[in-house]
Short mmCIF file of C-alpha atoms in Angstrom, two decimals:
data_model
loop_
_atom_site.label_atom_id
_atom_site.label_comp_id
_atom_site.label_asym_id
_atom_site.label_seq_id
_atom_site.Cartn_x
_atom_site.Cartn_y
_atom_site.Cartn_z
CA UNK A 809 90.15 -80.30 8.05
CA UNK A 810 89.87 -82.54 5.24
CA UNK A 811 91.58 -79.68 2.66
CA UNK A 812 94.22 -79.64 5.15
CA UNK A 813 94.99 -82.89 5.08
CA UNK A 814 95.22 -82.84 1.76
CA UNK A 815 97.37 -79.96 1.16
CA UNK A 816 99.65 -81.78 3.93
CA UNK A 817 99.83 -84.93 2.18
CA UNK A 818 100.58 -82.94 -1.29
CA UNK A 819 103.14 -80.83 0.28
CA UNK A 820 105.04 -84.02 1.76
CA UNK A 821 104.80 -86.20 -1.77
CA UNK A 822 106.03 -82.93 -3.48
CA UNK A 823 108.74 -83.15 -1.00
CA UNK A 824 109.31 -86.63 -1.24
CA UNK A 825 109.70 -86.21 -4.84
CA UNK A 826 112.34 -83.41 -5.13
CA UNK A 827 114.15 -85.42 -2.54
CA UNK A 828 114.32 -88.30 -4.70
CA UNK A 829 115.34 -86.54 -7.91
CA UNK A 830 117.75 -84.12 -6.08
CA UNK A 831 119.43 -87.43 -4.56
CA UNK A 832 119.53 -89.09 -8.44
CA UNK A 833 121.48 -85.97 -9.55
CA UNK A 834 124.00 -85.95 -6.49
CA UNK A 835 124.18 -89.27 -7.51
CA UNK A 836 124.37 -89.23 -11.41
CA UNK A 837 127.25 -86.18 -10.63
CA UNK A 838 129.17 -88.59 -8.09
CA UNK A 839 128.92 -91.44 -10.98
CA UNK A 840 130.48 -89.36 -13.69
CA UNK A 841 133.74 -88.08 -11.61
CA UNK A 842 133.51 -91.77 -10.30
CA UNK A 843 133.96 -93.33 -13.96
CA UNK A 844 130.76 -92.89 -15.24
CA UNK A 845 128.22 -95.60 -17.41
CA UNK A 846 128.56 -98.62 -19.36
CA UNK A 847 130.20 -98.14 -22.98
CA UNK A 848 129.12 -100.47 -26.05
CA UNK A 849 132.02 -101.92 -28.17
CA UNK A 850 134.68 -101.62 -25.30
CA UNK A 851 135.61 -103.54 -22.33
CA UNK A 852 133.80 -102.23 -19.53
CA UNK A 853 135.81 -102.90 -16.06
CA UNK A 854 134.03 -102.17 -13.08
CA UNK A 855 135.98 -101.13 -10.23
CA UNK A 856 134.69 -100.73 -6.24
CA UNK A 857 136.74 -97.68 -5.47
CA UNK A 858 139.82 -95.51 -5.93
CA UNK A 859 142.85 -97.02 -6.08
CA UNK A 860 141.59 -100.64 -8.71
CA UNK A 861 140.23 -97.03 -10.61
CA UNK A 862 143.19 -95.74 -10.99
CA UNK A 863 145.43 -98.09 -11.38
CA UNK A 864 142.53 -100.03 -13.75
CA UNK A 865 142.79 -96.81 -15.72
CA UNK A 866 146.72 -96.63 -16.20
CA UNK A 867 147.09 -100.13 -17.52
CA UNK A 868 143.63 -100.31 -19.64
CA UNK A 869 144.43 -96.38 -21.44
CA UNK A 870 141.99 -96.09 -24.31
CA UNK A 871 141.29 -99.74 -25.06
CA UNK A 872 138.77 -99.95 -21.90
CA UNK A 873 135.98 -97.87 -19.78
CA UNK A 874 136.35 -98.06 -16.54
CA UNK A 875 133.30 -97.34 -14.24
CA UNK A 876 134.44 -96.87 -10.08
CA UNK A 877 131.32 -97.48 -7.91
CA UNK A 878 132.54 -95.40 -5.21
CA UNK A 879 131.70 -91.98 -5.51
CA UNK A 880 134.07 -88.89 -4.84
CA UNK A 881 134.57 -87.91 -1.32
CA UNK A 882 133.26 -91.16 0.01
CA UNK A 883 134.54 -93.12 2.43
CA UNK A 884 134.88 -97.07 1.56
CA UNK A 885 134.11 -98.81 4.95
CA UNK A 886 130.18 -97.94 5.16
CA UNK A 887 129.55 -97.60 1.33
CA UNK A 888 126.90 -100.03 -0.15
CA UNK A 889 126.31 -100.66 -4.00
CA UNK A 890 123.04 -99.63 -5.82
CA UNK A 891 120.17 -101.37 -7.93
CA UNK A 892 122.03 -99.14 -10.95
CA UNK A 893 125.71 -100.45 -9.87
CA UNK A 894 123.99 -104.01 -9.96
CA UNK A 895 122.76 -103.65 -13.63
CA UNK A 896 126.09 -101.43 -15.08
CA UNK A 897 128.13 -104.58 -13.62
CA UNK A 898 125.97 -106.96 -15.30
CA UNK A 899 127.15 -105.46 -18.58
CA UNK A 900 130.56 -105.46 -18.12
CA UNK A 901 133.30 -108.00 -18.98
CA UNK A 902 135.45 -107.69 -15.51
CA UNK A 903 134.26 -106.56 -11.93
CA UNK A 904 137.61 -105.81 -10.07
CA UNK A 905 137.74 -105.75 -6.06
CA UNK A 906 140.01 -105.78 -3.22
CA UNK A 907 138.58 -108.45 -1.39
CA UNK A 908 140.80 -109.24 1.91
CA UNK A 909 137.38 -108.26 3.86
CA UNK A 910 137.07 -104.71 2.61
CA UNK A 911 133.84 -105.29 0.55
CA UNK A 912 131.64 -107.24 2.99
CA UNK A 913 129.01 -106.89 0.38
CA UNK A 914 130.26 -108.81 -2.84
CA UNK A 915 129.13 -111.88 -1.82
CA UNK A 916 125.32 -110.82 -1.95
CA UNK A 917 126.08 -108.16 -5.16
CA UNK A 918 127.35 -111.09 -7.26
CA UNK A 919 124.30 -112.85 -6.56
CA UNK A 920 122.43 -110.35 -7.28
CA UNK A 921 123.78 -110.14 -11.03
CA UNK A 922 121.69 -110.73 -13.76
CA UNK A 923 122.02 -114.23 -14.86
CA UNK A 924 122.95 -114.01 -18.25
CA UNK A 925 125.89 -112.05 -17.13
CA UNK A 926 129.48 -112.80 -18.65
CA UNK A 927 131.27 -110.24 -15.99
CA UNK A 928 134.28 -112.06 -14.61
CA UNK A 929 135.01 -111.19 -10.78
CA UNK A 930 138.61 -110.56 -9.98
CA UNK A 931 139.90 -110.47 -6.17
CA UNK A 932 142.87 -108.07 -6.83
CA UNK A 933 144.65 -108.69 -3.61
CA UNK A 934 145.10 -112.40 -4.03
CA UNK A 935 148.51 -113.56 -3.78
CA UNK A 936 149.63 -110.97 -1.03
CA UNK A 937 150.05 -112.13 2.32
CA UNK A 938 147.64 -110.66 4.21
CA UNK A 939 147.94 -109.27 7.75
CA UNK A 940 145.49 -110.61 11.16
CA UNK A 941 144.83 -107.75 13.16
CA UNK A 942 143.19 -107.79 16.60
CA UNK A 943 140.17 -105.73 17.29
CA UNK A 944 136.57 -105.20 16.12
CA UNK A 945 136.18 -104.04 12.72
CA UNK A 946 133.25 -102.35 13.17
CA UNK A 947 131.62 -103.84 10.10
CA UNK A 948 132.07 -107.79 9.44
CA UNK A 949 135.04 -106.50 7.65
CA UNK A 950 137.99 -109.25 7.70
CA UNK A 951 138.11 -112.92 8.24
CA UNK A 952 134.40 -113.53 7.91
CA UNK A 953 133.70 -111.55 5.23
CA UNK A 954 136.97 -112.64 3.32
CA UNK A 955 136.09 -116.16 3.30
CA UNK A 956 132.86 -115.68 1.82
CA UNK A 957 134.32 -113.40 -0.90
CA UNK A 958 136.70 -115.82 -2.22
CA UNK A 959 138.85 -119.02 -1.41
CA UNK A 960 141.90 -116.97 -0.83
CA UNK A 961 145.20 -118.41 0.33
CA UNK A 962 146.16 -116.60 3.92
CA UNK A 963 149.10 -117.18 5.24
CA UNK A 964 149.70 -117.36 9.09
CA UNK A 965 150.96 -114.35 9.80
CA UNK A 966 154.48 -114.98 12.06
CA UNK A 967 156.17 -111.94 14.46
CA UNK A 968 157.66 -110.01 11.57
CA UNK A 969 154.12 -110.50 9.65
CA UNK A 970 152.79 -108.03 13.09
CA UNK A 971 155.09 -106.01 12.85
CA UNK A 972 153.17 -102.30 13.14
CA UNK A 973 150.53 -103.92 15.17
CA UNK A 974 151.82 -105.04 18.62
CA UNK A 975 149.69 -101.72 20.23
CA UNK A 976 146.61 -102.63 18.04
CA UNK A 977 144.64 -104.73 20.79
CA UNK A 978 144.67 -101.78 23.75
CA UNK A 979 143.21 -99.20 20.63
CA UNK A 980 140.56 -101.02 19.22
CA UNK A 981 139.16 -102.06 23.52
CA UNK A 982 138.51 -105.70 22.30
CA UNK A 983 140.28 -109.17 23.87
CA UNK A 984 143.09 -110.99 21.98
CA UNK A 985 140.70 -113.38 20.71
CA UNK A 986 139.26 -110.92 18.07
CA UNK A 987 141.08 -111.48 14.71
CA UNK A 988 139.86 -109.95 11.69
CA UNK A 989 141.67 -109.96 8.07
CA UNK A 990 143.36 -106.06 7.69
CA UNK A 991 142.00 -105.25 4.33
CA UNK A 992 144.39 -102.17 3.62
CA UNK A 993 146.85 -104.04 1.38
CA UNK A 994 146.81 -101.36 -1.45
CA UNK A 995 148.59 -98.54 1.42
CA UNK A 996 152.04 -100.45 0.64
CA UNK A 997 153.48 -99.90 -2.48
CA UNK A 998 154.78 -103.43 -2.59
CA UNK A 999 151.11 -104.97 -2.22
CA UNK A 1000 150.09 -101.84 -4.50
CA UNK A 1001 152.32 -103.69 -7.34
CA UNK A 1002 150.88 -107.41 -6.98
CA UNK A 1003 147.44 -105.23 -7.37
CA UNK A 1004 148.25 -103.85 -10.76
CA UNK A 1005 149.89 -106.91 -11.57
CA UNK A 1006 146.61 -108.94 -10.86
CA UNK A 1007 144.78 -105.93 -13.16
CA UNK A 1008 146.79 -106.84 -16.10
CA UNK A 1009 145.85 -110.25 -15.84
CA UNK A 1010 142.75 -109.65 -15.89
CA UNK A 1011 142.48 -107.26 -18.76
CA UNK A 1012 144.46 -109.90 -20.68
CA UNK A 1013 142.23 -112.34 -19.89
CA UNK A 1014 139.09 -110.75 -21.29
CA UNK A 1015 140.81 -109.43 -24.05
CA UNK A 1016 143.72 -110.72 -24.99
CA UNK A 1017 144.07 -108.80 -28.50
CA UNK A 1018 145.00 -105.56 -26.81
CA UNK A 1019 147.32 -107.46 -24.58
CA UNK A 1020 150.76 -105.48 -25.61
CA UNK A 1021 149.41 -102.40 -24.88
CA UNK A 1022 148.05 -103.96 -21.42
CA UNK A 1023 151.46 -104.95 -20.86
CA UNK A 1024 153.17 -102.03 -22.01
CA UNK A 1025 150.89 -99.48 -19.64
CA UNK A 1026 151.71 -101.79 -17.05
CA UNK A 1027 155.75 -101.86 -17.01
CA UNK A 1028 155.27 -98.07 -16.89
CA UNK A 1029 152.73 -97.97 -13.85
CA UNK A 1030 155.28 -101.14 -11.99
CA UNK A 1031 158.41 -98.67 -12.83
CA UNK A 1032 156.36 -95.78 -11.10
CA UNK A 1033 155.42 -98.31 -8.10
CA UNK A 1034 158.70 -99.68 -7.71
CA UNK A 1035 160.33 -95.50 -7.74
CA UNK A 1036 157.94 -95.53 -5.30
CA UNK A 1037 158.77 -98.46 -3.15
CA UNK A 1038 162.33 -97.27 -3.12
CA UNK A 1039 161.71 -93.93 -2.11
CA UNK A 1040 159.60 -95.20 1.00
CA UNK A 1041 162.50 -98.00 1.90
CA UNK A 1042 164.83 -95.20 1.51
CA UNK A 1043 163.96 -92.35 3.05
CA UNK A 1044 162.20 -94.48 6.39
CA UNK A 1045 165.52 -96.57 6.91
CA UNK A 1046 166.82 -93.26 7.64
CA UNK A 1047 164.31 -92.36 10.42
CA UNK A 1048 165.68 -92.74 14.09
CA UNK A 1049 161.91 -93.35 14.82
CA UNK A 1050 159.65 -95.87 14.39
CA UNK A 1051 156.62 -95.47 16.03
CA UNK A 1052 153.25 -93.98 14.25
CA UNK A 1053 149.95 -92.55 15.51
CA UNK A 1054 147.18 -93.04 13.43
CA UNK A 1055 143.00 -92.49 13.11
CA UNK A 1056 142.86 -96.37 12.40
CA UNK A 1057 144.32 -99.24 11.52
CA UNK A 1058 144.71 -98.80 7.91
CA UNK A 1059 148.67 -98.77 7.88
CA UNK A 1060 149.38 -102.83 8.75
CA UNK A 1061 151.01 -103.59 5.39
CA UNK A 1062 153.14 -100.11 5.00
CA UNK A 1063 154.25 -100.44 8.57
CA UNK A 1064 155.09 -104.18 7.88
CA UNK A 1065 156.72 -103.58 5.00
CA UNK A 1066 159.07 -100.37 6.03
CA UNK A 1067 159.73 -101.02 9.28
CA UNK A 1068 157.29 -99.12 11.12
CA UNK A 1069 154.57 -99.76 14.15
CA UNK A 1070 151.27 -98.23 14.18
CA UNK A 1071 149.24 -97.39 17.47
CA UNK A 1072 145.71 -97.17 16.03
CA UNK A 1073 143.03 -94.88 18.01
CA UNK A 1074 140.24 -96.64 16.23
CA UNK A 1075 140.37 -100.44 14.91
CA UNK A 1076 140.07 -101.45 11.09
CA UNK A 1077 136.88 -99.25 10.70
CA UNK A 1078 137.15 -95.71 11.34
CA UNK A 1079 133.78 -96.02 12.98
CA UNK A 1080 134.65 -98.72 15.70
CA UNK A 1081 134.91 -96.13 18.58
CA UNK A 1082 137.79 -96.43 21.56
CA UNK A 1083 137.64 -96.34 24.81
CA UNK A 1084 138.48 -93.65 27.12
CA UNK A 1085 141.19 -95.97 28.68
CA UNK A 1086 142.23 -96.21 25.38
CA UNK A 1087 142.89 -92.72 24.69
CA UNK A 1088 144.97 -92.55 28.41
CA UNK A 1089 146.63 -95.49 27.40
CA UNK A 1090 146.97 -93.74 23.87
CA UNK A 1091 148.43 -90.76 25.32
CA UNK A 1092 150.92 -92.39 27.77
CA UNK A 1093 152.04 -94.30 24.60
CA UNK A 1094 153.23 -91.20 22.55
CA UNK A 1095 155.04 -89.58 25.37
CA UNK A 1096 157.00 -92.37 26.82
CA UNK A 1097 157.72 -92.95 22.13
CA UNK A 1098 158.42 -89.07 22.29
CA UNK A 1099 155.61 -89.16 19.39
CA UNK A 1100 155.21 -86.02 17.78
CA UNK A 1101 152.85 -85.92 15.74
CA UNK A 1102 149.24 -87.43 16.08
CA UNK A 1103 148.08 -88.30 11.78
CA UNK A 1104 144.46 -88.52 10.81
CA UNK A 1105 142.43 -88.79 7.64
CA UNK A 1106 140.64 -86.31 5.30
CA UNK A 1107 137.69 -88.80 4.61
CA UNK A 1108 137.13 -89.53 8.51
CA UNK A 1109 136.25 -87.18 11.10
CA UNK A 1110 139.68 -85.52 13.25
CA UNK A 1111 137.89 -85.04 16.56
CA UNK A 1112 139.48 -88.00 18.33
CA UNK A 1113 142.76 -87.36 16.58
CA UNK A 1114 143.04 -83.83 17.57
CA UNK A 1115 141.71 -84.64 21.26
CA UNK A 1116 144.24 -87.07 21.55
CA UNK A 1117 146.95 -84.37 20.13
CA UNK A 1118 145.72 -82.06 22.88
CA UNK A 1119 146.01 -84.39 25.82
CA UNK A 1120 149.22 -85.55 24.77
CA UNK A 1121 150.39 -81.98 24.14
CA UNK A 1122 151.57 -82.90 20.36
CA UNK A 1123 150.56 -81.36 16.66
CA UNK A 1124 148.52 -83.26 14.09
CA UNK A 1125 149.18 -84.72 10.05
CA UNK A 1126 147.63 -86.00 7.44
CA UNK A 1127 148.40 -89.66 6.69
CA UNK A 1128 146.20 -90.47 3.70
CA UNK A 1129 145.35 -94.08 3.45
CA UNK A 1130 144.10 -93.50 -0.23
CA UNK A 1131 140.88 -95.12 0.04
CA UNK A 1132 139.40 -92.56 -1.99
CA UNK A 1133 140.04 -88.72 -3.13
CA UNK A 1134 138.12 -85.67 -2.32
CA UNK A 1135 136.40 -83.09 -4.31
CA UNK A 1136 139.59 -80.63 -3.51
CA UNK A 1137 141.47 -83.61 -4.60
CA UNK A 1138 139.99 -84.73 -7.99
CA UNK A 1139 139.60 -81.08 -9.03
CA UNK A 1140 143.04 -80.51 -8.37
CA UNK A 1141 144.90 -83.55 -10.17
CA UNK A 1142 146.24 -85.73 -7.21
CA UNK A 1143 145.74 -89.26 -7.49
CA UNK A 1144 147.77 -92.04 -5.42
CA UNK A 1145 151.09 -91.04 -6.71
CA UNK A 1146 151.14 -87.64 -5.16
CA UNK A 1147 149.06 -88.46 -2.38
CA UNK A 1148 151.53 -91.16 -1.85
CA UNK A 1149 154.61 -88.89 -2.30
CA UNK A 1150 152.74 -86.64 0.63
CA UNK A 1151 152.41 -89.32 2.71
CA UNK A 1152 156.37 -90.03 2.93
CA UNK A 1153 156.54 -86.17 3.43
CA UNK A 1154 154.99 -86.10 6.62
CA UNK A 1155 156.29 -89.23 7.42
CA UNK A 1156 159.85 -88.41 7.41
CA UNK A 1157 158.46 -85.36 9.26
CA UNK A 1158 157.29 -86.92 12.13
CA UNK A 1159 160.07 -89.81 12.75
CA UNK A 1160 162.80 -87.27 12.89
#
């Protein structure tokens, strides 16, 4: 009995073990397509996830490293940093997020820094003005977590400020009394461009000897963004619909911006689950809009879009709210241009 027990608890820390290291190699791979480790003799930027990466990236070229916490194929709403992404940010010289709500954790992560740290925190969305949505989160995303972040100045938001969420309240199931910050501001390319603007700041900031080339990068990424901006104002002006479908709320500031309204299925996190009078109400919604298309995401589960599709009779899209790329993705060189450019696609598609 005895040798048993032994052999049992051997097999399980054996088990325990190769867990452990097979998780620190997932991990260690995610890290390296994520931006990978701390560099000495450059400015390290460290980034919370895909698009501050990329666009961090663009304007910093060669004179920076930039390390993205968030690892491939992961979506941002239920992600929480590690002891590791505590010690890399530490050592850097800026620690860029979106704030707005999205990372409920910052607060406690800058805390947790060492205390000789020189890392400057940037909110990268400040100076946008930020959209109230109604419904639950699902996360303390929003105006709770927001205000703990960072001081930021929010400006009531008036009708044309809702525009693209007047059906928000019957999705999410929650009263008119819920408010929460929509943290989604980097979906627009017009919020996208105060973003990288904020960036470039900040790269100046810390090291202002490289700052024509900071400058330079970023006149090339703002002449992609505005292409971009003008293609989207184009092209949607156009549409003889207006009305959108969508997983969850993550489209406030593109529908605000270009005219459109959303009718979520789930609130601001893809996890805060409707109701089934939601999905009636849901469905009665896209046939009296003559909605043809239902979108959902390739980092959330489609069940609930493609049920809703079926009830309603309609076909499904992608609508990508480039919160992060997958494997397919990375591997095969898209990034939030062309994932972007897709976007307007099936856009134009389904508002015909």
């Amino acid at each position: 009995m005895n040798k048993r027990k032994r052999e049992s608890k051997l097999n399980s820390w054996t088990w325990s073990v190769t867990s452990i290291l097979l998780a620190v190699l997932i991990l260690s791979g995610c890290g390296s397509k994520s931006g990978g480790s701390i560099v000495e003799g450059k400015v390290n930027v460290i980034t919370t996830f895909y698009p501050i990466y990329e666009f961090t990236k663009e304007i910093g070229g060669d004179d920076v490293n930039v390390v993205n916490l968030l690892p491939t194929g992961v979506e941002p709403h239920d992600w929480t940093p590690r002891s590791q992404d505590i010690v890399n940010t530490s050592k850097a010289q800026l620690f860029l997020y979106n704030g707005a709500g999205l990372e409920g954790w910052v607060p406690g992560f800058l805390k947790g820094l060492d205390k000789d740290t020189q890392v400057k925190p940037v909110e990268v969305s400040h100076g946008i003005k930020l959209i109230d949505a109604v419904g639950d989160d699902g996360h303390g995303h929003g105006a709770a977590a927001h205000e703990a972040e960072h001081d930021h100045s929010h400006e009531e938001g008036t009708e044309e400020d809702h525009a693209g969420h007047e059906h928000e309240e019957a999705a999410a199931g929650t009263s008119a009394d819920t408010h929460h910050t929509d943290p989604h501001t980097w979906v627009s390319p017009k919020s996208a461009l105060v973003m990288a603007e904020n960036i470039k700041n900040s790269l100046v900031e810390v090291d202002s000897e490289h700052r024509d080339g900071y400058e330079q990068r970023f006149e090339a990424l703002k002449e992609k963004l505005v292409k971009l901006d003008n293609d989207f104002t184009s092209e949607l002006s156009k549409m003889p619909k207006k009305d959108i479908v969508v997983s969850h709320q993550a489209f406030g500031y593109l529908c605000r911006d270009y005219g459109l309204t959303q009718h979520a299925i789930m609130g601001l996190s893809p996890d805060a689950e409707p109701r089934a009078q939601d999905i009636v109400n849901l469905t009665n919604t896209v046939k009296e809009k003559e909605v043809k298309y239902i979108f959902f995401e390739e980092l959330i589960s489609d069940k609930l879009a493609k049920t809703l599709a079926n009830e309603a009779g309609v076909e499904t899209l992608v609508l990508n709210p480039v919160e992060g790329l997958t494997k397919e993705q990375a591997s095969g060189g898209d990034n939030y241009f062309t994932l972007m450019e897709k976007n307007l696609q099936n856009l134009t598609k389904a508002l015909q």
